[in-house]
Amino acid sequence: MEKLKPLSVAVDKVRPLLFGESYESRMILDHVITGRDNVIQINHGTVKAGYALGGGVHEDDEIYYILS
């Protein structure tokens, strides 16, 4: 399989999915962007100050990298 070319994404240019007034998610990398199956999915999520995520259940593992 051919290596993927490096990808630079301007997060502020990606249209967010809005989940109420407290959370938004921007898709940074997935199978649509890469054109390949079985790639890691990366989202840039923002939780509004004073709110918390409800904690859903997913079939796959998730990793959270919290900046502040």
XYZ file of N, CA, C and O in Angstrom:
272
model
N 0.838 -1.170 0.000
C 0.000 0.000 0.000
C 0.891 1.245 0.000
O 1.855 1.324 0.734
N 0.532 2.204 -0.816
C 1.288 3.447 -0.930
C 1.149 4.300 0.331
O 0.080 4.373 0.930
N 2.256 4.933 0.741
C 2.224 5.814 1.909
C 1.357 7.031 1.615
O 1.330 7.531 0.490
N 0.666 7.503 2.648
C -0.120 8.726 2.508
C 0.809 9.933 2.521
O 1.807 9.950 3.234
N 0.462 10.941 1.732
C 1.222 12.188 1.753
C 0.894 12.938 3.041
O -0.203 12.809 3.572
N 1.853 13.724 3.548
C 1.566 14.516 4.748
C 0.344 15.410 4.522
O 0.117 15.906 3.416
N -0.419 15.616 5.573
C -1.651 16.391 5.494
C -1.620 17.478 6.557
O -1.348 17.215 7.724
N -1.855 18.698 6.133
C -1.941 19.819 7.066
C -3.380 20.322 7.063
O -3.935 20.595 5.999
N -3.976 20.417 8.242
C -5.377 20.827 8.349
C -5.461 22.093 9.200
O -4.944 22.130 10.316
N -6.111 23.118 8.655
C -6.381 24.340 9.420
C -7.696 24.110 10.159
O -8.773 24.186 9.565
N -7.610 23.775 11.435
C -8.781 23.391 12.227
C -9.879 24.447 12.155
O -11.058 24.128 12.041
N -9.500 25.709 12.184
C -10.508 26.775 12.156
C -11.239 26.867 10.821
O -12.276 27.527 10.724
N -10.751 26.180 9.793
C -11.410 26.180 8.476
C -12.360 24.995 8.298
O -13.081 24.914 7.318
N -12.334 24.042 9.235
C -13.191 22.855 9.162
C -14.537 23.180 9.809
O -14.580 23.661 10.944
N -15.629 22.924 9.095
C -16.966 23.207 9.631
C -17.248 22.279 10.809
O -17.129 21.065 10.699
N -17.636 22.841 11.954
C -17.885 22.001 13.127
C -19.263 21.343 13.105
O -20.205 21.870 12.509
N -19.355 20.195 13.747
C -20.645 19.600 14.085
C -20.977 20.131 15.467
O -20.155 20.035 16.383
N -22.146 20.707 15.606
C -22.541 21.299 16.883
C -23.441 20.351 17.653
O -24.370 19.779 17.086
N -23.152 20.179 18.927
C -23.943 19.343 19.822
C -24.459 20.235 20.940
O -23.825 20.362 21.989
N -25.588 20.883 20.676
C -26.121 21.845 21.627
C -25.209 23.049 21.709
O -24.433 23.331 20.802
N -25.281 23.758 22.815
C -24.442 24.943 22.983
C -23.128 24.642 23.682
O -22.263 25.491 23.794
N -22.948 23.381 24.126
C -21.798 23.079 24.975
C -20.626 22.398 24.276
O -19.513 22.420 24.789
N -20.835 21.784 23.085
C -19.762 20.989 22.482
C -19.790 21.099 20.972
O -20.852 21.098 20.350
N -18.602 21.199 20.376
C -18.480 21.132 18.921
C -17.322 20.211 18.564
O -16.357 20.079 19.319
N -17.435 19.543 17.419
C -16.432 18.586 16.976
C -16.102 18.853 15.516
O -16.998 19.038 14.692
N -14.819 18.868 15.192
C -14.363 19.076 13.812
C -13.568 17.846 13.376
O -12.603 17.460 14.039
N -13.974 17.212 12.273
C -13.297 16.024 11.760
C -11.992 16.435 11.097
O -11.981 17.199 10.142
N -10.886 15.931 11.620
C -9.565 16.264 11.100
C -9.045 15.160 10.181
O -8.403 15.423 9.179
N -9.320 13.904 10.525
C -8.838 12.782 9.722
C -9.813 11.626 9.842
O -10.255 11.294 10.937
N -10.162 11.023 8.704
C -11.007 9.824 8.695
C -10.874 9.132 7.350
O -10.054 9.520 6.515
N -11.694 8.102 7.110
C -11.611 7.334 5.867
C -12.019 8.161 4.649
O -11.545 7.920 3.548
N -12.864 9.146 4.815
C -13.276 9.991 3.690
C -12.121 10.884 3.248
O -11.827 11.001 2.055
N -11.435 11.491 4.201
C -10.324 12.389 3.892
C -9.162 11.626 3.260
O -8.554 12.085 2.301
N -8.854 10.429 3.790
C -7.707 9.663 3.287
C -8.055 8.782 2.091
O -7.172 8.380 1.341
N -9.338 8.455 1.932
C -9.733 7.538 0.857
C -9.397 6.093 1.169
O -9.347 5.260 0.269
N -9.171 5.773 2.426
C -8.801 4.415 2.835
C -9.667 3.940 3.993
O -10.068 4.715 4.849
N -9.896 2.641 4.019
C -10.581 2.033 5.152
C -9.570 1.802 6.275
O -8.365 1.803 6.057
N -10.089 1.585 7.468
C -9.270 1.216 8.627
C -8.186 2.236 8.971
O -7.057 1.871 9.263
N -8.523 3.518 8.903
C -7.588 4.541 9.375
C -8.124 5.113 10.681
O -9.318 5.054 10.962
N -7.226 5.637 11.461
C -7.635 6.249 12.717
C -8.473 7.493 12.412
O -8.233 8.189 11.431
N -9.456 7.736 13.238
C -10.296 8.926 13.098
C -9.857 9.931 14.147
O -9.748 9.604 15.328
N -9.589 11.160 13.712
C -9.155 12.200 14.632
C -10.132 13.366 14.563
O -10.398 13.884 13.481
N -10.643 13.750 15.713
C -11.549 14.890 15.830
C -10.903 15.945 16.709
O -10.155 15.628 17.628
N -11.247 17.187 16.442
C -10.846 18.303 17.306
C -12.119 18.760 17.999
O -13.005 19.329 17.377
N -12.250 18.463 19.280
C -13.466 18.791 20.015
C -13.229 19.924 20.992
O -12.154 20.040 21.572
N -14.250 20.756 21.158
C -14.180 21.867 22.090
C -15.403 21.835 22.998
O -16.536 21.810 22.512
N -15.149 21.814 24.301
C -16.216 21.862 25.297
C -16.247 23.288 25.845
O -15.219 23.807 26.284
N -17.415 23.907 25.811
C -17.567 25.270 26.316
C -17.285 25.309 27.824
O -17.645 24.376 28.548
N -16.627 26.368 28.242
C -16.291 26.536 29.667
C -17.534 26.387 30.534
O -18.603 26.889 30.204
N -17.399 25.638 31.632
C -18.500 25.435 32.563
C -19.362 24.224 32.242
O -20.277 23.910 32.982
N -19.071 23.519 31.141
C -19.839 22.337 30.736
C -18.960 21.093 30.824
O -17.744 21.185 30.937
N -19.577 19.928 30.736
C -18.857 18.651 30.720
C -19.512 17.743 29.693
O -20.682 17.922 29.345
N -18.756 16.781 29.203
C -19.313 15.789 28.273
C -20.068 14.731 29.063
O -19.682 14.388 30.176
N -21.115 14.179 28.455
C -21.942 13.182 29.126
C -21.294 11.820 29.232
O -21.668 11.010 30.062
N -20.314 11.523 28.403
C -19.631 10.233 28.471
C -20.409 9.130 27.797
O -21.041 8.323 28.461
N -20.386 9.097 26.477
C -21.072 8.057 25.722
C -20.249 6.788 25.656
O -19.083 6.750 26.048
N -20.849 5.727 25.155
C -20.179 4.437 25.007
C -19.916 4.189 23.527
O -20.801 4.359 22.699
N -18.686 3.798 23.190
C -18.296 3.511 21.815
C -17.715 2.108 21.735
O -17.157 1.611 22.713
N -17.833 1.496 20.564
C -17.266 0.151 20.367
C -15.740 0.191 20.345
O -15.087 -0.741 20.782
N -15.164 1.272 19.802
C -13.718 1.388 19.685
C -13.151 2.226 20.828
O -13.849 3.030 21.439
N -11.865 2.033 21.095
C -11.188 2.824 22.111
C -11.123 4.286 21.684
O -11.119 4.600 20.497
N -11.056 5.181 22.649
C -10.886 6.598 22.387
C -9.737 7.121 23.237
O -9.514 6.665 24.355
N -9.013 8.080 22.685
C -7.930 8.738 23.394
C -8.256 10.228 23.416
O -8.573 10.813 22.381
N -8.178 10.844 24.592
C -8.423 12.269 24.715
C -7.109 12.962 25.028
O -6.385 12.549 25.922
N -6.800 13.998 24.274
C -5.622 14.810 24.507
C -6.138 16.190 24.894
O -6.699 16.904 24.071
N -6.018 16.544 26.143
C -6.637 17.763 26.669
C -5.585 18.857 26.757
O -4.554 18.701 27.403
N -5.878 19.986 26.107
C -4.929 21.091 26.085
C -5.103 22.035 27.264
O -4.148 22.597 27.750
N -6.313 22.285 27.675
C -6.533 23.127 28.851
C -7.938 22.941 29.360
O -8.773 22.400 28.715
